[in-house]
């Protein structure tokens, strides 16, 4: 009953707080839009797998006054209508539709976390004319699909499947309300924490995440991006940090105007969930985009530099 009440209350609060964007086919997409009158630019934010758009709350609060934002829940998450045929091309169409509707002719930064990082880079690289008006792409601890495919049928892959199935059960029984899979330390504002918990308490959230995880293994590798790129990497991750740094470094080579930045002390979740980390990422989004390739230049931390140097050695060993 606690789970049911949490889901019901969260749905009502979400409907009151956020917009519902109606698409040409009649389906709805939950969006949070802030384009102030003085806006000179905007950022379009794409969430990680299984995460709500509230995940960006600290980052959005740290953006400068002249920068608006659009964040949203993909179909199947939150109040967004599920779509059983959802894939890369429909997602590109949605991103373009949100740009045309809410951002108009403003210069735009495309930023995404985890799988969302892959989505925005793929959109700019593969969708016709998508890079027009894009000042930079920011991939935040993003998914690298080749490495994801290589993990298929490994212990990591089996655990990922098992975990998402378990979370569906926990959500259906209401247990996730007491022990949520994400935001366990309740690090956002109280109303955002409540909304986050209610989002995770929906079995549909984890069914959608499970499908996205499977689909991501079929996505094409990104090899070329014709716009500035910032790769932001969490410095402290579960597993092999050196290997993770090497995988992230491969993302930066798809653009001739790229930089690679480590956020000290952050992990895959806290890079946005901890306010100082989110502010650091916001500064990269709002700052000047890279004008040339920095090669193997990892900034600004000495910790990140040491990890990156080790990553190069590990990559050579694996080769």
Tab-separated table of C-alpha atoms in Angstrom:
chain	number	residue	atom	x	y	z
A	1	UNK	CA	0.000	0.000	0.000
A	2	UNK	CA	2.908	2.356	0.692
A	3	UNK	CA	4.186	1.755	-2.833
A	4	UNK	CA	0.753	2.384	-4.353
A	5	UNK	CA	0.267	5.605	-2.379
A	6	UNK	CA	3.770	6.814	-3.294
A	7	UNK	CA	3.172	6.155	-6.986
A	8	UNK	CA	-0.234	7.855	-6.952
A	9	UNK	CA	0.980	10.902	-5.025
A	10	UNK	CA	4.070	11.195	-7.201
A	11	UNK	CA	1.989	11.079	-10.370
A	12	UNK	CA	-0.263	13.903	-9.148
A	13	UNK	CA	2.695	16.047	-8.108
A	14	UNK	CA	4.470	15.380	-11.386
A	15	UNK	CA	1.384	16.357	-13.392
A	16	UNK	CA	1.090	19.585	-11.407
A	17	UNK	CA	4.748	20.545	-11.683
A	18	UNK	CA	5.695	19.638	-15.274
A	19	UNK	CA	4.361	20.177	-18.795
A	20	UNK	CA	2.957	17.538	-21.095
A	21	UNK	CA	4.096	18.062	-24.665
A	22	UNK	CA	1.604	16.639	-27.171
A	23	UNK	CA	3.184	15.056	-30.215
A	24	UNK	CA	1.614	14.897	-33.713
A	25	UNK	CA	0.465	11.300	-33.102
A	26	UNK	CA	-1.344	12.312	-29.881
A	27	UNK	CA	1.206	10.775	-27.509
A	28	UNK	CA	2.520	12.839	-24.601
A	29	UNK	CA	6.049	13.621	-23.463
A	30	UNK	CA	6.738	15.004	-19.995
A	31	UNK	CA	8.947	18.084	-20.239
A	32	UNK	CA	10.380	20.751	-17.968
A	33	UNK	CA	11.141	23.917	-19.915
A	34	UNK	CA	12.816	27.101	-18.734
A	35	UNK	CA	13.637	29.655	-21.436
A	36	UNK	CA	13.917	33.060	-19.724
A	37	UNK	CA	13.200	36.247	-21.720
A	38	UNK	CA	16.902	37.180	-21.679
A	39	UNK	CA	18.022	33.759	-22.928
A	40	UNK	CA	20.763	33.909	-25.548
A	41	UNK	CA	21.260	30.127	-25.710
A	42	UNK	CA	19.845	26.889	-24.342
A	43	UNK	CA	20.762	23.342	-23.424
A	44	UNK	CA	18.760	20.239	-24.301
A	45	UNK	CA	19.280	17.561	-21.634
A	46	UNK	CA	18.865	13.817	-22.205
A	47	UNK	CA	18.629	11.507	-19.167
A	48	UNK	CA	20.491	8.354	-18.342
A	49	UNK	CA	18.820	4.954	-18.470
A	50	UNK	CA	16.211	4.552	-15.726
A	51	UNK	CA	16.639	8.148	-14.506
A	52	UNK	CA	14.029	10.952	-14.408
A	53	UNK	CA	14.686	14.448	-15.714
A	54	UNK	CA	14.804	15.654	-12.088
A	55	UNK	CA	18.312	14.192	-12.128
A	56	UNK	CA	19.408	17.479	-13.717
A	57	UNK	CA	17.992	19.671	-10.944
A	58	UNK	CA	21.275	20.895	-9.407
A	59	UNK	CA	22.828	21.382	-12.821
A	60	UNK	CA	19.913	23.453	-14.109
A	61	UNK	CA	20.084	25.644	-11.011
A	62	UNK	CA	23.766	26.336	-11.698
A	63	UNK	CA	23.314	27.510	-15.304
A	64	UNK	CA	23.838	31.221	-16.020
A	65	UNK	CA	20.841	33.556	-16.351
A	66	UNK	CA	21.195	33.824	-20.131
A	67	UNK	CA	20.950	30.071	-20.676
A	68	UNK	CA	17.638	28.237	-20.806
A	69	UNK	CA	17.071	24.512	-20.640
A	70	UNK	CA	14.736	21.785	-21.834
A	71	UNK	CA	14.717	18.435	-20.055
A	72	UNK	CA	12.270	15.580	-20.582
A	73	UNK	CA	11.372	11.977	-19.885
A	74	UNK	CA	11.659	9.613	-22.805
A	75	UNK	CA	8.533	7.624	-23.787
A	76	UNK	CA	7.804	5.051	-21.096
A	77	UNK	CA	9.285	7.092	-18.245
A	78	UNK	CA	7.259	9.232	-15.843
A	79	UNK	CA	4.150	10.679	-17.507
A	80	UNK	CA	5.460	10.133	-21.043
A	81	UNK	CA	3.340	7.772	-23.133
A	82	UNK	CA	4.993	4.362	-23.665
A	83	UNK	CA	6.017	3.538	-27.223
A	84	UNK	CA	6.766	-0.086	-28.069
A	85	UNK	CA	8.462	0.882	-31.349
A	86	UNK	CA	10.831	3.371	-29.750
A	87	UNK	CA	14.392	3.381	-31.094
A	88	UNK	CA	17.150	5.648	-32.382
A	89	UNK	CA	15.329	7.287	-35.293
A	90	UNK	CA	12.142	8.050	-33.328
A	91	UNK	CA	14.337	9.476	-30.580
A	92	UNK	CA	16.128	11.725	-33.052
A	93	UNK	CA	12.734	12.942	-34.258
A	94	UNK	CA	11.715	13.705	-30.676
A	95	UNK	CA	14.895	15.684	-30.000
A	96	UNK	CA	14.356	17.702	-33.175
A	97	UNK	CA	10.715	18.287	-32.270
A	98	UNK	CA	11.639	19.571	-28.801
A	99	UNK	CA	14.244	21.882	-30.311
A	100	UNK	CA	11.797	23.263	-32.875
A	101	UNK	CA	9.039	23.729	-30.293
A	102	UNK	CA	10.870	25.204	-27.309
A	103	UNK	CA	14.311	26.395	-28.386
A	104	UNK	CA	13.522	27.814	-31.829
A	105	UNK	CA	16.578	29.548	-33.292
A	106	UNK	CA	18.659	29.808	-30.118
A	107	UNK	CA	22.144	28.282	-30.194
A	108	UNK	CA	21.926	24.986	-28.328
A	109	UNK	CA	24.178	22.678	-26.348
A	110	UNK	CA	23.238	18.994	-26.483
A	111	UNK	CA	24.063	17.303	-23.178
A	112	UNK	CA	23.352	13.788	-21.994
A	113	UNK	CA	24.274	11.553	-19.089
A	114	UNK	CA	25.039	7.839	-19.453
A	115	UNK	CA	22.888	6.454	-22.300
A	116	UNK	CA	21.578	9.990	-22.851
A	117	UNK	CA	25.156	11.021	-23.650
A	118	UNK	CA	25.248	8.509	-26.469
A	119	UNK	CA	21.818	9.632	-27.690
A	120	UNK	CA	22.717	13.320	-28.067
A	121	UNK	CA	26.037	12.539	-29.775
A	122	UNK	CA	24.356	10.063	-32.131
A	123	UNK	CA	21.648	12.617	-32.925
A	124	UNK	CA	24.231	15.293	-33.808
A	125	UNK	CA	26.311	12.816	-35.813
A	126	UNK	CA	23.670	10.783	-37.629
A	127	UNK	CA	20.471	12.832	-37.983
A	128	UNK	CA	20.357	15.085	-41.071
A	129	UNK	CA	21.187	18.727	-40.275
A	130	UNK	CA	21.007	18.048	-36.517
A	131	UNK	CA	24.386	19.691	-35.875
A	132	UNK	CA	23.148	23.009	-37.302
A	133	UNK	CA	22.986	25.548	-34.469
A	134	UNK	CA	24.691	23.186	-32.004
A	135	UNK	CA	27.541	24.939	-30.185
A	136	UNK	CA	28.802	21.746	-28.540
A	137	UNK	CA	27.870	18.216	-27.466
A	138	UNK	CA	28.541	17.268	-23.840
A	139	UNK	CA	28.725	13.537	-23.028
A	140	UNK	CA	28.605	13.026	-19.257
A	141	UNK	CA	29.986	9.644	-18.176
A	142	UNK	CA	28.363	8.422	-21.365
A	143	UNK	CA	27.696	4.891	-22.574
A	144	UNK	CA	30.186	3.566	-25.120
A	145	UNK	CA	28.198	1.015	-27.108
A	146	UNK	CA	31.130	-1.038	-28.409
A	147	UNK	CA	32.285	-1.793	-24.861
A	148	UNK	CA	28.681	-2.510	-23.911
A	149	UNK	CA	28.417	-5.088	-26.699
A	150	UNK	CA	31.676	-6.684	-25.594
A	151	UNK	CA	30.173	-7.209	-22.140
A	152	UNK	CA	27.373	-9.385	-23.526
A	153	UNK	CA	27.013	-12.721	-21.722
A	154	UNK	CA	29.664	-11.779	-19.179
A	155	UNK	CA	29.062	-11.655	-15.445
A	156	UNK	CA	28.547	-7.891	-15.709
A	157	UNK	CA	25.856	-8.366	-18.340
A	158	UNK	CA	24.102	-11.113	-16.372
A	159	UNK	CA	24.125	-8.971	-13.230
A	160	UNK	CA	22.713	-5.974	-15.133
A	161	UNK	CA	19.796	-8.055	-16.421
A	162	UNK	CA	19.208	-9.570	-12.987
A	163	UNK	CA	19.356	-6.198	-11.266
A	164	UNK	CA	16.733	-4.597	-13.515
A	165	UNK	CA	14.423	-7.584	-13.139
A	166	UNK	CA	14.868	-7.436	-9.366
A	167	UNK	CA	14.086	-3.710	-9.368
A	168	UNK	CA	10.833	-4.392	-11.228
A	169	UNK	CA	9.858	-6.793	-8.449
A	170	UNK	CA	10.931	-4.356	-5.716
A	171	UNK	CA	8.907	-1.583	-7.361
A	172	UNK	CA	5.813	-3.760	-7.803
A	173	UNK	CA	5.879	-4.839	-4.157
A	174	UNK	CA	6.562	-1.331	-2.863
A	175	UNK	CA	9.937	-2.250	-1.349
A	176	UNK	CA	11.755	0.272	-3.548
A	177	UNK	CA	10.076	3.094	-1.620
A	178	UNK	CA	12.058	2.110	1.465
A	179	UNK	CA	15.274	1.278	-0.354
A	180	UNK	CA	15.423	3.050	-3.738
A	181	UNK	CA	18.001	1.982	-6.296
A	182	UNK	CA	19.122	5.558	-6.949
A	183	UNK	CA	19.350	8.768	-4.926
A	184	UNK	CA	19.736	6.635	-1.808
A	185	UNK	CA	21.168	9.553	0.155
A	186	UNK	CA	18.265	11.883	-0.759
A	187	UNK	CA	20.656	14.528	-2.060
A	188	UNK	CA	18.201	16.821	-3.840
A	189	UNK	CA	15.597	19.267	-2.555
A	190	UNK	CA	12.776	17.524	-0.586
A	191	UNK	CA	10.188	17.815	-3.372
A	192	UNK	CA	12.661	16.444	-5.913
A	193	UNK	CA	13.561	13.550	-3.601
A	194	UNK	CA	9.871	12.639	-3.289
A	195	UNK	CA	9.364	12.796	-7.049
A	196	UNK	CA	12.505	10.748	-7.660
A	197	UNK	CA	11.379	8.026	-5.226
A	198	UNK	CA	7.926	7.843	-6.808
A	199	UNK	CA	9.484	7.549	-10.273
A	200	UNK	CA	11.618	4.600	-9.190
A	201	UNK	CA	8.602	2.940	-7.536
A	202	UNK	CA	6.961	2.276	-10.924
A	203	UNK	CA	7.673	-1.204	-12.344
A	204	UNK	CA	7.300	0.378	-15.785
A	205	UNK	CA	10.428	2.457	-15.125
A	206	UNK	CA	12.556	-0.660	-14.810
A	207	UNK	CA	10.861	-2.493	-17.676
A	208	UNK	CA	11.691	0.480	-19.892
A	209	UNK	CA	15.277	0.624	-18.574
A	210	UNK	CA	15.697	-3.100	-19.256
A	211	UNK	CA	14.536	-2.660	-22.840
A	212	UNK	CA	16.830	0.331	-23.364
A	213	UNK	CA	19.752	-1.696	-22.050
A	214	UNK	CA	19.066	-4.492	-24.555
A	215	UNK	CA	18.519	-2.050	-27.422
A	216	UNK	CA	21.740	-0.147	-26.670
A	217	UNK	CA	23.768	-3.234	-27.589
A	218	UNK	CA	22.476	-2.900	-31.163
A	219	UNK	CA	23.289	0.796	-31.615
A	220	UNK	CA	26.007	1.812	-34.085
A	221	UNK	CA	29.438	2.954	-32.995
A	222	UNK	CA	30.017	6.705	-33.275
A	223	UNK	CA	33.049	7.485	-35.428
A	224	UNK	CA	32.669	11.133	-36.477
A	225	UNK	CA	31.052	14.223	-34.978
A	226	UNK	CA	31.216	17.529	-36.832
A	227	UNK	CA	30.919	19.878	-33.843
A	228	UNK	CA	32.806	20.611	-30.608
A	229	UNK	CA	32.689	17.829	-28.025
A	230	UNK	CA	33.252	17.759	-24.273
A	231	UNK	CA	33.569	14.344	-22.632
A	232	UNK	CA	33.007	14.531	-18.866
A	233	UNK	CA	34.058	11.479	-16.863
A	234	UNK	CA	33.367	10.466	-13.274
A	235	UNK	CA	36.713	9.932	-11.574
A	236	UNK	CA	35.618	7.255	-9.091
A	237	UNK	CA	33.514	4.368	-10.406
A	238	UNK	CA	32.532	0.900	-9.341
A	239	UNK	CA	34.973	-1.515	-10.940
A	240	UNK	CA	38.174	-0.715	-12.808
A	241	UNK	CA	38.632	3.069	-12.892
A	242	UNK	CA	41.559	2.836	-15.282
A	243	UNK	CA	39.608	0.775	-17.783
A	244	UNK	CA	36.621	3.118	-17.469
A	245	UNK	CA	38.863	6.126	-18.154
A	246	UNK	CA	40.244	4.443	-21.251
A	247	UNK	CA	36.767	3.656	-22.564
A	248	UNK	CA	35.694	7.260	-21.963
A	249	UNK	CA	38.824	8.540	-23.719
A	250	UNK	CA	37.747	6.724	-26.876
A	251	UNK	CA	34.615	8.874	-26.993
A	252	UNK	CA	36.659	12.063	-27.349
A	253	UNK	CA	38.315	10.986	-30.613
A	254	UNK	CA	35.098	11.243	-32.648
A	255	UNK	CA	35.497	15.039	-32.902
A	256	UNK	CA	38.436	17.152	-34.072
A	257	UNK	CA	37.425	19.753	-31.475
A	258	UNK	CA	37.295	17.798	-28.245
A	259	UNK	CA	38.341	17.873	-24.602
A	260	UNK	CA	38.173	15.335	-21.800
A	261	UNK	CA	37.412	16.482	-18.265
A	262	UNK	CA	37.421	14.453	-15.037
A	263	UNK	CA	35.233	15.436	-12.076
A	264	UNK	CA	37.240	14.605	-8.949
A	265	UNK	CA	35.523	12.422	-6.354
A	266	UNK	CA	32.437	11.775	-8.473
A	267	UNK	CA	30.906	8.462	-9.477
A	268	UNK	CA	28.391	7.682	-12.210
A	269	UNK	CA	25.446	8.954	-10.159
A	270	UNK	CA	26.999	11.656	-7.989
A	271	UNK	CA	28.417	13.481	-11.009
A	272	UNK	CA	24.958	15.078	-11.237
A	273	UNK	CA	23.405	14.217	-7.864
A	274	UNK	CA	26.002	16.028	-5.729
A	275	UNK	CA	25.590	19.773	-6.025
A	276	UNK	CA	29.283	20.813	-6.388
A	277	UNK	CA	29.842	18.126	-9.036
A	278	UNK	CA	26.742	19.227	-10.955
A	279	UNK	CA	27.908	22.861	-10.789
A	280	UNK	CA	31.259	21.829	-12.284
A	281	UNK	CA	29.490	20.101	-15.168
A	282	UNK	CA	27.186	23.117	-15.632
A	283	UNK	CA	30.245	25.339	-15.989
A	284	UNK	CA	31.517	23.135	-18.822
A	285	UNK	CA	28.123	23.253	-20.540
A	286	UNK	CA	27.855	27.039	-20.274
A	287	UNK	CA	31.521	27.821	-20.992
A	288	UNK	CA	33.362	28.232	-24.241
A	289	UNK	CA	33.363	25.037	-26.324
A	290	UNK	CA	36.697	23.441	-27.263
A	291	UNK	CA	38.182	25.045	-30.356
A	292	UNK	CA	40.698	22.315	-31.139
A	293	UNK	CA	41.514	18.774	-30.155
A	294	UNK	CA	43.413	18.516	-26.899
A	295	UNK	CA	44.476	14.939	-27.615
A	296	UNK	CA	45.323	13.127	-24.403
A	297	UNK	CA	44.867	16.184	-22.198
A	298	UNK	CA	42.773	15.384	-19.149
A	299	UNK	CA	41.682	18.356	-17.071
A	300	UNK	CA	41.822	19.788	-14.506
A	301	UNK	CA	42.719	17.277	-11.802
A	302	UNK	CA	46.011	15.533	-11.113
A	303	UNK	CA	43.937	12.514	-10.048
A	304	UNK	CA	42.257	12.439	-13.458
A	305	UNK	CA	45.599	12.790	-15.196
A	306	UNK	CA	47.058	9.812	-13.325
A	307	UNK	CA	44.012	7.705	-14.134
A	308	UNK	CA	44.197	8.716	-17.789
A	309	UNK	CA	47.878	7.822	-18.014
A	310	UNK	CA	47.081	4.414	-16.547
A	311	UNK	CA	44.220	4.062	-19.011
A	312	UNK	CA	46.577	4.459	-21.943
A	313	UNK	CA	48.806	1.715	-20.520
A	314	UNK	CA	45.820	-0.574	-19.938
A	315	UNK	CA	44.528	0.051	-23.467
A	316	UNK	CA	47.946	-0.939	-24.844
A	317	UNK	CA	47.897	-4.108	-22.750
A	318	UNK	CA	44.428	-5.019	-23.996
A	319	UNK	CA	45.507	-4.348	-27.598
